[in-house]
């Protein structure tokens, strides 16, 4: 009886792990300041820690 339950639970776990692999990775929400190396919001134009202006090339 224990072996049957073990096989059943192993099969269920395998099926649930397959469904988790299909998810797409999330887009990053933070970036590193090139001056002080702290993590800041991806849309920031100035670093809140070192107050450096973050000028990155805008993508078309």
C-alpha positions as a Markdown table, in Angstrom:
| # | Residue | x | y | z |
|---|---|---|---|---|
| 1 | Unk | 0.0 | 0.0 | 0.0 |
| 2 | Unk | 2.8 | 2.4 | 0.9 |
| 3 | Unk | 4.6 | 1.7 | -2.4 |
| 4 | Unk | 1.4 | 2.4 | -4.4 |
| 5 | Unk | 1.0 | 5.8 | -2.6 |
| 6 | Unk | 4.7 | 6.6 | -3.1 |
| 7 | Unk | 4.4 | 5.9 | -6.9 |
| 8 | Unk | 1.2 | 7.9 | -7.1 |
| 9 | Unk | 2.6 | 11.0 | -5.3 |
| 10 | Unk | 5.8 | 10.8 | -7.4 |
| 11 | Unk | 3.7 | 10.9 | -10.6 |
| 12 | Unk | 1.7 | 13.8 | -9.3 |
| 13 | Unk | 4.8 | 15.8 | -8.4 |
| 14 | Unk | 6.3 | 15.1 | -11.8 |
| 15 | Unk | 3.2 | 16.4 | -13.5 |
| 16 | Unk | 3.1 | 19.6 | -11.4 |
| 17 | Unk | 6.8 | 20.3 | -12.0 |
| 18 | Unk | 6.3 | 20.1 | -15.8 |
| 19 | Unk | 3.6 | 22.8 | -15.6 |
| 20 | Unk | 6.0 | 25.1 | -13.7 |
| 21 | Unk | 8.7 | 24.9 | -16.4 |
| 22 | Unk | 6.3 | 26.4 | -19.0 |
| 23 | Unk | 6.2 | 29.8 | -17.3 |
| 24 | Unk | 8.1 | 32.7 | -18.9 |
| 25 | Unk | 10.7 | 34.5 | -16.9 |
| 26 | Unk | 9.7 | 37.9 | -15.5 |
| 27 | Unk | 11.2 | 41.0 | -16.9 |
| 28 | Unk | 13.7 | 42.7 | -14.6 |
| 29 | Unk | 12.4 | 45.5 | -12.4 |
| 30 | Unk | 15.8 | 46.7 | -11.1 |
| 31 | Unk | 19.2 | 47.6 | -12.5 |
| 32 | Unk | 22.6 | 48.5 | -10.9 |
| 33 | Unk | 23.9 | 52.0 | -10.7 |
| 34 | Unk | 27.1 | 52.1 | -12.7 |
| 35 | Unk | 28.7 | 54.5 | -10.1 |
| 36 | Unk | 27.8 | 53.1 | -6.7 |
| 37 | Unk | 26.6 | 49.6 | -7.7 |
| 38 | Unk | 23.4 | 49.6 | -5.7 |
| 39 | Unk | 20.1 | 48.2 | -7.1 |
| 40 | Unk | 17.6 | 50.9 | -8.3 |
| 41 | Unk | 14.3 | 50.9 | -10.1 |
| 42 | Unk | 14.7 | 50.2 | -13.9 |
| 43 | Unk | 12.9 | 53.5 | -14.8 |
| 44 | Unk | 15.1 | 55.7 | -12.6 |
| 45 | Unk | 16.9 | 58.6 | -14.2 |
| 46 | Unk | 18.9 | 59.4 | -11.1 |
| 47 | Unk | 20.4 | 57.1 | -8.4 |
| 48 | Unk | 18.7 | 57.8 | -5.0 |
| 49 | Unk | 21.9 | 56.8 | -3.2 |
| 50 | Unk | 24.7 | 58.7 | -5.0 |
| 51 | Unk | 22.5 | 61.1 | -6.9 |
| 52 | Unk | 24.3 | 60.4 | -10.2 |
| 53 | Unk | 22.5 | 61.1 | -13.4 |
| 54 | Unk | 21.9 | 57.9 | -15.3 |
| 55 | Unk | 22.0 | 58.5 | -19.0 |
| 56 | Unk | 21.4 | 55.4 | -21.0 |
| 57 | Unk | 20.9 | 55.1 | -24.7 |
| 58 | Unk | 17.2 | 55.1 | -25.5 |
| 59 | Unk | 16.1 | 52.1 | -27.6 |
| 60 | Unk | 13.9 | 52.7 | -30.6 |
